């Protein structure tokens, strides 16, 4: 999604060197995807092996000076989630950004994710309702393809901040497929104001003077 | 497992592509023939959505002399999920691999399914503990094959190729691929849009490339999500939807695949 496929991870003096995805070198990336010999190779690993790699990603990567470390996780409340919480605990994480789609079936699983956060002492920065409505490019009619409002309702029920709803936008999907910078290329997209506002809310959450 | 004729795993590389929705409707579709006994097993331990999709939230599992009883939606449709063992919808199952594997073993060994024509196993996304365990535990009992669910875009297909690679690695036959959320018809202007664009040719191109059957393409119909939320069969709620037509055709192809596989103990004619 960040047009970094096929790049390699190198060993430096202070650890693995993450891959920079932009010219300004403002975004670096680490993923097991960089360690595969073939892109279609399946990583058929059980929990302990995954946990070990996640630990390494936190401790053995030479991240350098970072303002934000964003960790993308798979769905669930299992090995990967416990491993990353354990590995990051000494560094006082800001918290978790929890994403749901609007419909009840999705919200039903995300309720359990919120319980996980509470049980492991991970603060919830807020909840995002993704894929919230689709605006037909032909007639501008908005259809709630995956229902609407479930995320906001869950946030209210669980007492966590609701950060916003992001609508479905095929141009966003297309950008991710092409590895383009969506915000640069499609500032007029209906998804842009939503994503922007969520980013702003997170920035405003950052304590002043955080080193 | 001796009393189970056909076993189908529903897999995906990616989350959110509609695997559980598909598993549920495969079960509904097969069970429409009241002479077909269908069992639906949900092994997504952390995100057990099947009870909700099947309208069975809040149901409990009972123990009997012959093992755990599945929850029956119909006389010929039984369901098992960790969801039935949780007391609250907020309960999180924070388990590592070995504990999840133990649960899956119990589901396969201790549930009294009775005589079943089709056992459908809904899985979480990925190629990890749950998938290895179910393949290993069912190895002796012959799995008919896997149905792999994807959405049209490359980011999803990339993960499906890994799932296909997993199937080859563990020698699991592939029944075919289903392309979900394949096009959306606007209810107002009736024009089609690709919400998840098939940037690299979609599942069709991938299946041609890898010589794997494309079982069908299911368009996005907002009524599907609504039916699942209400715990109703979309096939019954929206019989005229192009999505229902697609589902029925895919279900038929799966049945045809399974009927070509001989049940245990029968020999090939002439051998």
mmCIF file of N, CA and C in Angstrom, chain A residues 1 5 33 36 38-48 50-51 75-80 82-83 86 102-106 108-109 111-120 131 134-141 143-147 154 157 168-171 173-174 176-178, chain B residues 14-15 44 46-49 52-53 83 86 88-98 100-101 125 127-130 132-133 136 153-156 158 161-163 165-166 169-170 181 184 186-189 191-200 220-223 225-226 228-229:
data_model
loop_
_atom_site.group_PDB
_atom_site.id
_atom_site.type_symbol
_atom_site.label_atom_id
_atom_site.label_comp_id
_atom_site.label_asym_id
_atom_site.label_seq_id
_atom_site.Cartn_x
_atom_site.Cartn_y
_atom_site.Cartn_z
ATOM 1 N N UNK A 1 0.805 -1.217 0.000
ATOM 2 C CA UNK A 1 0.000 0.000 0.000
ATOM 3 C C UNK A 1 0.836 1.265 0.000
ATOM 4 N N UNK A 5 6.972 -2.487 -2.123
ATOM 5 C CA UNK A 5 7.168 -3.912 -2.364
ATOM 6 C C UNK A 5 8.492 -4.194 -3.023
ATOM 7 N N UNK A 33 6.654 -8.571 5.336
ATOM 8 C CA UNK A 33 6.634 -8.619 3.883
ATOM 9 C C UNK A 33 8.015 -8.404 3.262
ATOM 10 N N UNK A 36 10.258 -11.769 3.122
ATOM 11 C CA UNK A 36 9.877 -12.955 2.348
ATOM 12 C C UNK A 36 10.690 -13.033 1.063
ATOM 13 N N UNK A 38 9.643 -14.767 -1.644
ATOM 14 C CA UNK A 38 8.662 -14.616 -2.715
ATOM 15 C C UNK A 38 7.458 -13.883 -2.165
ATOM 16 N N UNK A 39 6.871 -12.954 -2.924
ATOM 17 C CA UNK A 39 5.722 -12.204 -2.397
ATOM 18 C C UNK A 39 4.506 -13.078 -2.098
ATOM 19 N N UNK A 40 4.370 -14.218 -2.808
ATOM 20 C CA UNK A 40 3.201 -15.064 -2.591
ATOM 21 C C UNK A 40 3.449 -16.144 -1.549
ATOM 22 N N UNK A 41 4.646 -16.098 -0.950
ATOM 23 C CA UNK A 41 4.993 -17.111 0.046
ATOM 24 C C UNK A 41 4.078 -16.996 1.256
ATOM 25 N N UNK A 42 3.558 -18.135 1.701
ATOM 26 C CA UNK A 42 2.704 -18.108 2.886
ATOM 27 C C UNK A 42 3.569 -18.298 4.120
ATOM 28 N N UNK A 43 3.342 -17.470 5.113
ATOM 29 C CA UNK A 43 4.059 -17.612 6.374
ATOM 30 C C UNK A 43 3.167 -18.448 7.280
ATOM 31 N N UNK A 44 3.503 -19.744 7.353
ATOM 32 C CA UNK A 44 2.627 -20.624 8.127
ATOM 33 C C UNK A 44 3.257 -20.820 9.500
ATOM 34 N N UNK A 45 3.156 -19.795 10.325
ATOM 35 C CA UNK A 45 3.793 -19.788 11.633
ATOM 36 C C UNK A 45 2.768 -19.878 12.738
ATOM 37 N N UNK A 46 3.135 -20.611 13.784
ATOM 38 C CA UNK A 46 2.281 -20.627 14.979
ATOM 39 C C UNK A 46 2.662 -19.437 15.865
ATOM 40 N N UNK A 47 1.899 -19.266 16.913
ATOM 41 C CA UNK A 47 2.040 -18.104 17.797
ATOM 42 C C UNK A 47 3.447 -17.765 18.239
ATOM 43 N N UNK A 48 4.172 -18.707 18.850
ATOM 44 C CA UNK A 48 5.486 -18.358 19.424
ATOM 45 C C UNK A 48 6.452 -17.741 18.410
ATOM 46 N N UNK A 50 5.644 -16.025 15.735
ATOM 47 C CA UNK A 50 5.155 -14.684 15.407
ATOM 48 C C UNK A 50 5.534 -13.726 16.540
ATOM 49 N N UNK A 51 5.355 -14.201 17.785
ATOM 50 C CA UNK A 51 5.677 -13.350 18.940
ATOM 51 C C UNK A 51 7.137 -12.927 18.920
ATOM 52 N N UNK A 75 -6.676 -8.769 12.632
ATOM 53 C CA UNK A 75 -7.880 -8.798 13.467
ATOM 54 C C UNK A 75 -7.681 -9.776 14.624
ATOM 55 N N UNK A 76 -8.364 -9.542 15.751
ATOM 56 C CA UNK A 76 -8.337 -10.524 16.831
ATOM 57 C C UNK A 76 -7.776 -10.003 18.140
ATOM 58 N N UNK A 77 -7.638 -10.920 19.081
ATOM 59 C CA UNK A 77 -7.144 -10.587 20.414
ATOM 60 C C UNK A 77 -6.235 -11.722 20.848
ATOM 61 N N UNK A 78 -5.198 -11.967 20.045
ATOM 62 C CA UNK A 78 -4.402 -13.176 20.298
ATOM 63 C C UNK A 78 -2.912 -12.891 20.402
ATOM 64 N N UNK A 79 -2.125 -13.813 19.912
ATOM 65 C CA UNK A 79 -0.675 -13.727 20.071
ATOM 66 C C UNK A 79 -0.086 -12.374 19.682
ATOM 67 N N UNK A 80 -0.394 -11.929 18.442
ATOM 68 C CA UNK A 80 0.228 -10.696 17.941
ATOM 69 C C UNK A 80 -0.102 -9.506 18.829
ATOM 70 N N UNK A 82 -1.076 -9.482 22.052
ATOM 71 C CA UNK A 82 -0.421 -9.577 23.359
ATOM 72 C C UNK A 82 1.071 -9.288 23.222
ATOM 73 N N UNK A 83 1.675 -9.805 22.152
ATOM 74 C CA UNK A 83 3.123 -9.608 21.973
ATOM 75 C C UNK A 83 3.465 -8.132 21.794
ATOM 76 N N UNK A 86 2.997 -6.149 25.074
ATOM 77 C CA UNK A 86 4.098 -6.449 25.989
ATOM 78 C C UNK A 86 5.379 -5.748 25.565
ATOM 79 N N UNK A 102 -19.551 -0.225 10.027
ATOM 80 C CA UNK A 102 -20.755 0.145 10.772
ATOM 81 C C UNK A 102 -21.676 -0.991 11.220
ATOM 82 N N UNK A 103 -21.624 -2.147 10.512
ATOM 83 C CA UNK A 103 -22.700 -3.084 10.775
ATOM 84 C C UNK A 103 -22.516 -3.871 12.066
ATOM 85 N N UNK A 104 -23.628 -4.363 12.590
ATOM 86 C CA UNK A 104 -23.659 -4.996 13.913
ATOM 87 C C UNK A 104 -22.698 -6.175 14.028
ATOM 88 N N UNK A 105 -22.564 -6.953 12.952
ATOM 89 C CA UNK A 105 -21.678 -8.125 13.005
ATOM 90 C C UNK A 105 -20.240 -7.679 13.278
ATOM 91 N N UNK A 106 -19.832 -6.586 12.664
ATOM 92 C CA UNK A 106 -18.492 -6.056 12.875
ATOM 93 C C UNK A 106 -18.346 -5.477 14.282
ATOM 94 N N UNK A 108 -19.949 -6.237 16.822
ATOM 95 C CA UNK A 108 -19.966 -7.365 17.763
ATOM 96 C C UNK A 108 -18.574 -7.879 18.083
ATOM 97 N N UNK A 109 -17.701 -7.902 17.086
ATOM 98 C CA UNK A 109 -16.329 -8.343 17.330
ATOM 99 C C UNK A 109 -15.502 -7.240 17.973
ATOM 100 N N UNK A 111 -16.410 -4.954 20.029
ATOM 101 C CA UNK A 111 -16.702 -4.848 21.475
ATOM 102 C C UNK A 111 -15.680 -5.658 22.258
ATOM 103 N N UNK A 112 -15.349 -6.825 21.714
ATOM 104 C CA UNK A 112 -14.405 -7.714 22.395
ATOM 105 C C UNK A 112 -12.999 -7.109 22.339
ATOM 106 N N UNK A 113 -12.707 -6.413 21.240
ATOM 107 C CA UNK A 113 -11.404 -5.763 21.112
ATOM 108 C C UNK A 113 -11.255 -4.681 22.176
ATOM 109 N N UNK A 114 -12.339 -3.952 22.446
ATOM 110 C CA UNK A 114 -12.313 -2.909 23.477
ATOM 111 C C UNK A 114 -12.092 -3.528 24.854
ATOM 112 N N UNK A 115 -12.667 -4.690 25.077
ATOM 113 C CA UNK A 115 -12.448 -5.399 26.346
ATOM 114 C C UNK A 115 -10.982 -5.788 26.474
ATOM 115 N N UNK A 116 -10.410 -6.254 25.365
ATOM 116 C CA UNK A 116 -8.979 -6.601 25.349
ATOM 117 C C UNK A 116 -8.145 -5.399 25.797
ATOM 118 N N UNK A 117 -8.435 -4.247 25.205
ATOM 119 C CA UNK A 117 -7.680 -3.033 25.545
ATOM 120 C C UNK A 117 -7.771 -2.743 27.032
ATOM 121 N N UNK A 118 -8.961 -2.853 27.562
ATOM 122 C CA UNK A 118 -9.170 -2.579 28.985
ATOM 123 C C UNK A 118 -8.387 -3.574 29.827
ATOM 124 N N UNK A 119 -8.454 -4.846 29.466
ATOM 125 C CA UNK A 119 -7.797 -5.889 30.262
ATOM 126 C C UNK A 119 -6.288 -5.749 30.260
ATOM 127 N N UNK A 120 -5.701 -5.307 29.147
ATOM 128 C CA UNK A 120 -4.236 -5.197 29.106
ATOM 129 C C UNK A 120 -3.760 -3.799 29.464
ATOM 130 N N UNK A 131 -15.597 2.664 6.184
ATOM 131 C CA UNK A 131 -16.520 2.164 5.143
ATOM 132 C C UNK A 131 -17.951 2.596 5.467
ATOM 133 N N UNK A 134 -21.359 4.992 0.963
ATOM 134 C CA UNK A 134 -20.730 5.074 -0.351
ATOM 135 C C UNK A 134 -21.504 6.063 -1.203
ATOM 136 N N UNK A 135 -20.764 7.059 -1.765
ATOM 137 C CA UNK A 135 -21.421 8.053 -2.612
ATOM 138 C C UNK A 135 -21.265 7.624 -4.060
ATOM 139 N N UNK A 136 -22.385 7.340 -4.715
ATOM 140 C CA UNK A 136 -22.349 6.879 -6.097
ATOM 141 C C UNK A 136 -21.713 7.941 -6.981
ATOM 142 N N UNK A 137 -20.653 7.588 -7.716
ATOM 143 C CA UNK A 137 -19.987 8.591 -8.554
ATOM 144 C C UNK A 137 -20.859 9.054 -9.725
ATOM 145 N N UNK A 138 -21.934 8.282 -10.038
ATOM 146 C CA UNK A 138 -22.776 8.662 -11.182
ATOM 147 C C UNK A 138 -23.850 9.660 -10.785
ATOM 148 N N UNK A 139 -24.485 9.409 -9.616
ATOM 149 C CA UNK A 139 -25.626 10.262 -9.269
ATOM 150 C C UNK A 139 -25.505 10.914 -7.894
ATOM 151 N N UNK A 140 -24.388 10.676 -7.202
ATOM 152 C CA UNK A 140 -24.145 11.251 -5.871
ATOM 153 C C UNK A 140 -25.075 10.781 -4.760
ATOM 154 N N UNK A 141 -25.855 9.760 -5.018
ATOM 155 C CA UNK A 141 -26.706 9.199 -3.958
ATOM 156 C C UNK A 141 -25.815 8.452 -2.978
ATOM 157 N N UNK A 143 -25.305 5.581 -0.379
ATOM 158 C CA UNK A 143 -25.911 4.326 0.101
ATOM 159 C C UNK A 143 -25.086 3.790 1.261
ATOM 160 N N UNK A 144 -25.757 3.364 2.301
ATOM 161 C CA UNK A 144 -25.058 2.779 3.447
ATOM 162 C C UNK A 144 -24.845 1.299 3.201
ATOM 163 N N UNK A 145 -23.779 1.017 2.442
ATOM 164 C CA UNK A 145 -23.514 -0.339 1.974
ATOM 165 C C UNK A 145 -23.323 -1.327 3.133
ATOM 166 N N UNK A 146 -22.660 -0.856 4.160
ATOM 167 C CA UNK A 146 -22.467 -1.719 5.333
ATOM 168 C C UNK A 146 -23.189 -1.118 6.538
ATOM 169 N N UNK A 147 -24.392 -0.602 6.322
ATOM 170 C CA UNK A 147 -25.148 0.099 7.372
ATOM 171 C C UNK A 147 -24.429 1.380 7.789
ATOM 172 N N UNK A 154 -21.335 2.274 19.323
ATOM 173 C CA UNK A 154 -20.446 1.457 20.153
ATOM 174 C C UNK A 154 -19.564 2.351 21.021
ATOM 175 N N UNK A 157 -21.601 3.583 23.855
ATOM 176 C CA UNK A 157 -21.891 2.488 24.793
ATOM 177 C C UNK A 157 -20.670 2.148 25.637
ATOM 178 N N UNK A 168 -16.692 5.112 2.171
ATOM 179 C CA UNK A 168 -16.041 4.279 1.161
ATOM 180 C C UNK A 168 -15.723 5.156 -0.034
ATOM 181 N N UNK A 169 -14.514 5.045 -0.542
ATOM 182 C CA UNK A 169 -14.135 5.822 -1.720
ATOM 183 C C UNK A 169 -13.258 4.952 -2.613
ATOM 184 N N UNK A 170 -13.758 4.555 -3.778
ATOM 185 C CA UNK A 170 -12.948 3.701 -4.659
ATOM 186 C C UNK A 170 -11.617 4.352 -5.015
ATOM 187 N N UNK A 171 -11.555 5.705 -4.992
ATOM 188 C CA UNK A 171 -10.292 6.370 -5.305
ATOM 189 C C UNK A 171 -9.272 6.137 -4.207
ATOM 190 N N UNK A 173 -9.180 3.328 -2.423
ATOM 191 C CA UNK A 173 -8.731 1.953 -2.698
ATOM 192 C C UNK A 173 -7.727 1.947 -3.834
ATOM 193 N N UNK A 174 -8.051 2.678 -4.877
ATOM 194 C CA UNK A 174 -7.170 2.737 -6.048
ATOM 195 C C UNK A 174 -5.798 3.276 -5.656
ATOM 196 N N UNK A 176 -4.320 3.154 -2.789
ATOM 197 C CA UNK A 176 -3.597 2.153 -2.004
ATOM 198 C C UNK A 176 -3.053 1.069 -2.913
ATOM 199 N N UNK A 177 -3.823 0.713 -3.935
ATOM 200 C CA UNK A 177 -3.366 -0.291 -4.885
ATOM 201 C C UNK A 177 -2.135 0.192 -5.628
ATOM 202 N N UNK A 178 -2.129 1.505 -5.972
ATOM 203 C CA UNK A 178 -1.014 2.056 -6.748
ATOM 204 C C UNK A 178 0.104 2.552 -5.848
ATOM 205 N N UNK B 14 -7.311 -12.452 3.905
ATOM 206 C CA UNK B 14 -7.557 -11.131 4.465
ATOM 207 C C UNK B 14 -8.800 -11.121 5.349
ATOM 208 N N UNK B 15 -8.853 -10.225 6.320
ATOM 209 C CA UNK B 15 -10.067 -10.048 7.110
ATOM 210 C C UNK B 15 -11.037 -9.156 6.366
ATOM 211 N N UNK B 44 -13.261 -19.222 14.454
ATOM 212 C CA UNK B 44 -12.682 -17.902 14.701
ATOM 213 C C UNK B 44 -12.876 -17.655 16.197
ATOM 214 N N UNK B 46 -11.334 -15.681 18.387
ATOM 215 C CA UNK B 46 -11.320 -14.299 18.930
ATOM 216 C C UNK B 46 -12.458 -13.439 18.394
ATOM 217 N N UNK B 47 -12.934 -13.775 17.204
ATOM 218 C CA UNK B 47 -13.990 -12.949 16.609
ATOM 219 C C UNK B 47 -15.137 -13.820 16.129
ATOM 220 N N UNK B 48 -15.841 -14.501 17.044
ATOM 221 C CA UNK B 48 -16.867 -15.473 16.632
ATOM 222 C C UNK B 48 -18.151 -14.795 16.174
ATOM 223 N N UNK B 49 -18.278 -14.536 14.887
ATOM 224 C CA UNK B 49 -19.464 -13.816 14.381
ATOM 225 C C UNK B 49 -20.613 -14.734 13.986
ATOM 226 N N UNK B 52 -24.195 -14.564 15.666
ATOM 227 C CA UNK B 52 -24.993 -13.396 15.320
ATOM 228 C C UNK B 52 -25.566 -13.520 13.910
ATOM 229 N N UNK B 53 -24.705 -13.909 12.955
ATOM 230 C CA UNK B 53 -25.135 -14.004 11.558
ATOM 231 C C UNK B 53 -26.248 -15.042 11.405
ATOM 232 N N UNK B 83 -18.530 -18.543 20.511
ATOM 233 C CA UNK B 83 -19.495 -17.521 20.901
ATOM 234 C C UNK B 83 -20.572 -18.031 21.850
ATOM 235 N N UNK B 86 -19.498 -17.999 25.604
ATOM 236 C CA UNK B 86 -19.200 -16.735 26.282
ATOM 237 C C UNK B 86 -20.467 -16.192 26.909
ATOM 238 N N UNK B 88 -21.042 -12.961 27.877
ATOM 239 C CA UNK B 88 -21.412 -11.580 27.544
ATOM 240 C C UNK B 88 -20.896 -11.223 26.154
ATOM 241 N N UNK B 89 -21.636 -10.372 25.423
ATOM 242 C CA UNK B 89 -21.129 -9.942 24.115
ATOM 243 C C UNK B 89 -19.854 -9.101 24.213
ATOM 244 N N UNK B 90 -19.496 -8.664 25.420
ATOM 245 C CA UNK B 90 -18.270 -7.890 25.576
ATOM 246 C C UNK B 90 -17.074 -8.768 25.933
ATOM 247 N N UNK B 91 -17.328 -10.035 26.244
ATOM 248 C CA UNK B 91 -16.232 -10.930 26.652
ATOM 249 C C UNK B 91 -15.194 -11.059 25.551
ATOM 250 N N UNK B 92 -13.911 -10.878 25.906
ATOM 251 C CA UNK B 92 -12.838 -11.045 24.924
ATOM 252 C C UNK B 92 -12.157 -12.390 25.169
ATOM 253 N N UNK B 93 -11.847 -13.085 24.101
ATOM 254 C CA UNK B 93 -11.124 -14.357 24.233
ATOM 255 C C UNK B 93 -9.660 -14.049 23.955
ATOM 256 N N UNK B 94 -8.914 -13.818 25.020
ATOM 257 C CA UNK B 94 -7.517 -13.392 24.872
ATOM 258 C C UNK B 94 -6.640 -14.613 25.071
ATOM 259 N N UNK B 95 -6.588 -15.417 24.051
ATOM 260 C CA UNK B 95 -5.881 -16.698 24.105
ATOM 261 C C UNK B 95 -4.738 -16.755 23.121
ATOM 262 N N UNK B 96 -3.648 -17.388 23.555
ATOM 263 C CA UNK B 96 -2.561 -17.649 22.624
ATOM 264 C C UNK B 96 -2.875 -18.910 21.831
ATOM 265 N N UNK B 97 -1.994 -19.162 20.854
ATOM 266 C CA UNK B 97 -2.193 -20.285 19.935
ATOM 267 C C UNK B 97 -2.549 -21.618 20.574
ATOM 268 N N UNK B 98 -1.739 -22.112 21.518
ATOM 269 C CA UNK B 98 -2.010 -23.453 22.054
ATOM 270 C C UNK B 98 -3.406 -23.607 22.660
ATOM 271 N N UNK B 100 -6.075 -21.897 21.773
ATOM 272 C CA UNK B 100 -7.037 -21.887 20.669
ATOM 273 C C UNK B 100 -7.065 -23.265 20.011
ATOM 274 N N UNK B 101 -5.869 -23.846 19.838
ATOM 275 C CA UNK B 101 -5.784 -25.174 19.221
ATOM 276 C C UNK B 101 -6.546 -26.203 20.037
ATOM 277 N N UNK B 125 -9.112 -14.998 9.373
ATOM 278 C CA UNK B 125 -8.207 -14.780 8.238
ATOM 279 C C UNK B 125 -6.795 -15.249 8.587
ATOM 280 N N UNK B 127 -2.996 -17.666 7.991
ATOM 281 C CA UNK B 127 -2.426 -19.006 7.785
ATOM 282 C C UNK B 127 -1.654 -19.381 9.040
ATOM 283 N N UNK B 128 -2.361 -19.459 10.163
ATOM 284 C CA UNK B 128 -1.630 -19.667 11.427
ATOM 285 C C UNK B 128 -2.188 -20.836 12.229
ATOM 286 N N UNK B 129 -2.167 -20.688 13.535
ATOM 287 C CA UNK B 129 -2.541 -21.790 14.434
ATOM 288 C C UNK B 129 -3.847 -22.470 14.066
ATOM 289 N N UNK B 130 -4.907 -21.659 13.939
ATOM 290 C CA UNK B 130 -6.239 -22.241 13.701
ATOM 291 C C UNK B 130 -6.250 -23.078 12.428
ATOM 292 N N UNK B 132 -3.626 -24.406 10.685
ATOM 293 C CA UNK B 132 -2.782 -25.596 10.800
ATOM 294 C C UNK B 132 -3.488 -26.650 11.627
ATOM 295 N N UNK B 133 -4.069 -26.212 12.738
ATOM 296 C CA UNK B 133 -4.719 -27.177 13.635
ATOM 297 C C UNK B 133 -5.876 -27.873 12.961
ATOM 298 N N UNK B 136 -4.605 -30.319 10.429
ATOM 299 C CA UNK B 136 -3.960 -31.479 11.066
ATOM 300 C C UNK B 136 -4.980 -32.392 11.733
ATOM 301 N N UNK B 153 -9.720 -6.350 -5.247
ATOM 302 C CA UNK B 153 -8.523 -5.556 -5.431
ATOM 303 C C UNK B 153 -7.243 -6.333 -5.102
ATOM 304 N N UNK B 154 -6.123 -5.847 -5.656
ATOM 305 C CA UNK B 154 -4.840 -6.541 -5.586
ATOM 306 C C UNK B 154 -4.383 -6.754 -4.148
ATOM 307 N N UNK B 155 -4.624 -5.759 -3.291
ATOM 308 C CA UNK B 155 -4.196 -5.875 -1.896
ATOM 309 C C UNK B 155 -4.834 -7.118 -1.251
ATOM 310 N N UNK B 156 -6.060 -7.440 -1.653
ATOM 311 C CA UNK B 156 -6.727 -8.633 -1.146
ATOM 312 C C UNK B 156 -6.191 -9.892 -1.835
ATOM 313 N N UNK B 158 -3.362 -10.462 -3.119
ATOM 314 C CA UNK B 158 -2.008 -10.748 -2.647
ATOM 315 C C UNK B 158 -2.043 -11.705 -1.458
ATOM 316 N N UNK B 161 -3.256 -15.225 -2.578
ATOM 317 C CA UNK B 161 -2.189 -16.068 -3.166
ATOM 318 C C UNK B 161 -1.426 -16.776 -2.063
ATOM 319 N N UNK B 162 -1.234 -16.102 -0.933
ATOM 320 C CA UNK B 162 -0.568 -16.749 0.214
ATOM 321 C C UNK B 162 -1.441 -17.876 0.757
ATOM 322 N N UNK B 163 -2.732 -17.624 0.785
ATOM 323 C CA UNK B 163 -3.669 -18.642 1.278
ATOM 324 C C UNK B 163 -3.618 -19.861 0.362
ATOM 325 N N UNK B 165 -1.067 -20.715 -1.453
ATOM 326 C CA UNK B 165 0.233 -21.327 -1.179
ATOM 327 C C UNK B 165 0.153 -22.202 0.071
ATOM 328 N N UNK B 166 -0.547 -21.729 1.089
ATOM 329 C CA UNK B 166 -0.778 -22.522 2.307
ATOM 330 C C UNK B 166 -1.481 -23.827 1.962
ATOM 331 N N UNK B 169 0.876 -26.188 0.437
ATOM 332 C CA UNK B 169 1.851 -26.658 1.429
ATOM 333 C C UNK B 169 1.286 -27.792 2.273
ATOM 334 N N UNK B 170 0.023 -27.642 2.694
ATOM 335 C CA UNK B 170 -0.572 -28.653 3.583
ATOM 336 C C UNK B 170 -1.406 -29.666 2.803
ATOM 337 N N UNK B 181 -18.032 -8.853 -2.976
ATOM 338 C CA UNK B 181 -18.090 -7.377 -3.094
ATOM 339 C C UNK B 181 -17.638 -6.958 -4.497
ATOM 340 N N UNK B 184 -21.037 -2.857 -7.429
ATOM 341 C CA UNK B 184 -22.155 -2.345 -6.639
ATOM 342 C C UNK B 184 -23.130 -1.630 -7.569
ATOM 343 N N UNK B 186 -26.015 0.959 -7.851
ATOM 344 C CA UNK B 186 -26.641 2.034 -7.080
ATOM 345 C C UNK B 186 -28.158 1.843 -7.100
ATOM 346 N N UNK B 187 -28.796 1.818 -5.920
ATOM 347 C CA UNK B 187 -30.247 1.596 -5.899
ATOM 348 C C UNK B 187 -31.025 2.740 -6.545
ATOM 349 N N UNK B 188 -30.377 3.947 -6.664
ATOM 350 C CA UNK B 188 -31.111 5.075 -7.242
ATOM 351 C C UNK B 188 -30.982 5.085 -8.764
ATOM 352 N N UNK B 189 -29.753 5.094 -9.274
ATOM 353 C CA UNK B 189 -29.587 5.255 -10.724
ATOM 354 C C UNK B 189 -29.315 3.939 -11.441
ATOM 355 N N UNK B 191 -26.748 2.343 -11.880
ATOM 356 C CA UNK B 191 -25.477 2.206 -12.588
ATOM 357 C C UNK B 191 -24.492 1.456 -11.688
ATOM 358 N N UNK B 192 -23.559 0.747 -12.316
ATOM 359 C CA UNK B 192 -22.620 -0.068 -11.549
ATOM 360 C C UNK B 192 -21.352 0.725 -11.212
ATOM 361 N N UNK B 193 -20.849 0.536 -9.992
ATOM 362 C CA UNK B 193 -19.548 1.100 -9.600
ATOM 363 C C UNK B 193 -18.695 -0.008 -9.025
ATOM 364 N N UNK B 194 -17.392 0.161 -9.130
ATOM 365 C CA UNK B 194 -16.490 -0.791 -8.512
ATOM 366 C C UNK B 194 -15.944 -0.149 -7.240
ATOM 367 N N UNK B 195 -16.540 -0.495 -6.112
ATOM 368 C CA UNK B 195 -16.075 0.099 -4.855
ATOM 369 C C UNK B 195 -14.675 -0.421 -4.515
ATOM 370 N N UNK B 196 -14.450 -1.699 -4.816
ATOM 371 C CA UNK B 196 -13.132 -2.304 -4.607
ATOM 372 C C UNK B 196 -12.595 -2.702 -5.978
ATOM 373 N N UNK B 197 -11.963 -1.747 -6.680
ATOM 374 C CA UNK B 197 -11.636 -1.974 -8.089
ATOM 375 C C UNK B 197 -10.677 -3.145 -8.320
ATOM 376 N N UNK B 198 -10.962 -3.943 -9.352
ATOM 377 C CA UNK B 198 -10.098 -5.080 -9.690
ATOM 378 C C UNK B 198 -8.868 -4.595 -10.448
ATOM 379 N N UNK B 199 -7.988 -3.904 -9.748
ATOM 380 C CA UNK B 199 -6.867 -3.205 -10.386
ATOM 381 C C UNK B 199 -5.940 -4.127 -11.171
ATOM 382 N N UNK B 200 -5.886 -5.399 -10.792
ATOM 383 C CA UNK B 200 -4.995 -6.302 -11.535
ATOM 384 C C UNK B 200 -5.795 -7.435 -12.175
ATOM 385 N N UNK B 220 -21.979 -6.503 -4.391
ATOM 386 C CA UNK B 220 -22.293 -5.896 -3.095
ATOM 387 C C UNK B 220 -23.752 -5.498 -3.066
ATOM 388 N N UNK B 221 -24.492 -6.033 -2.148
ATOM 389 C CA UNK B 221 -25.897 -5.652 -1.974
ATOM 390 C C UNK B 221 -26.059 -5.257 -0.512
ATOM 391 N N UNK B 222 -26.409 -4.001 -0.230
ATOM 392 C CA UNK B 222 -26.515 -3.561 1.164
ATOM 393 C C UNK B 222 -27.446 -4.429 1.998
ATOM 394 N N UNK B 223 -28.323 -5.160 1.340
ATOM 395 C CA UNK B 223 -29.249 -6.007 2.089
ATOM 396 C C UNK B 223 -28.542 -7.209 2.709
ATOM 397 N N UNK B 225 -25.580 -7.242 4.333
ATOM 398 C CA UNK B 225 -25.151 -6.826 5.671
ATOM 399 C C UNK B 225 -26.322 -6.741 6.631
ATOM 400 N N UNK B 226 -27.437 -6.210 6.115
ATOM 401 C CA UNK B 226 -28.619 -6.048 6.983
ATOM 402 C C UNK B 226 -29.150 -7.412 7.426
ATOM 403 N N UNK B 228 -27.490 -10.189 7.711
ATOM 404 C CA UNK B 228 -26.542 -10.768 8.677
ATOM 405 C C UNK B 228 -26.735 -10.133 10.050
ATOM 406 N N UNK B 229 -26.928 -8.826 10.060
ATOM 407 C CA UNK B 229 -27.135 -8.136 11.333
ATOM 408 C C UNK B 229 -28.407 -8.622 12.022
#
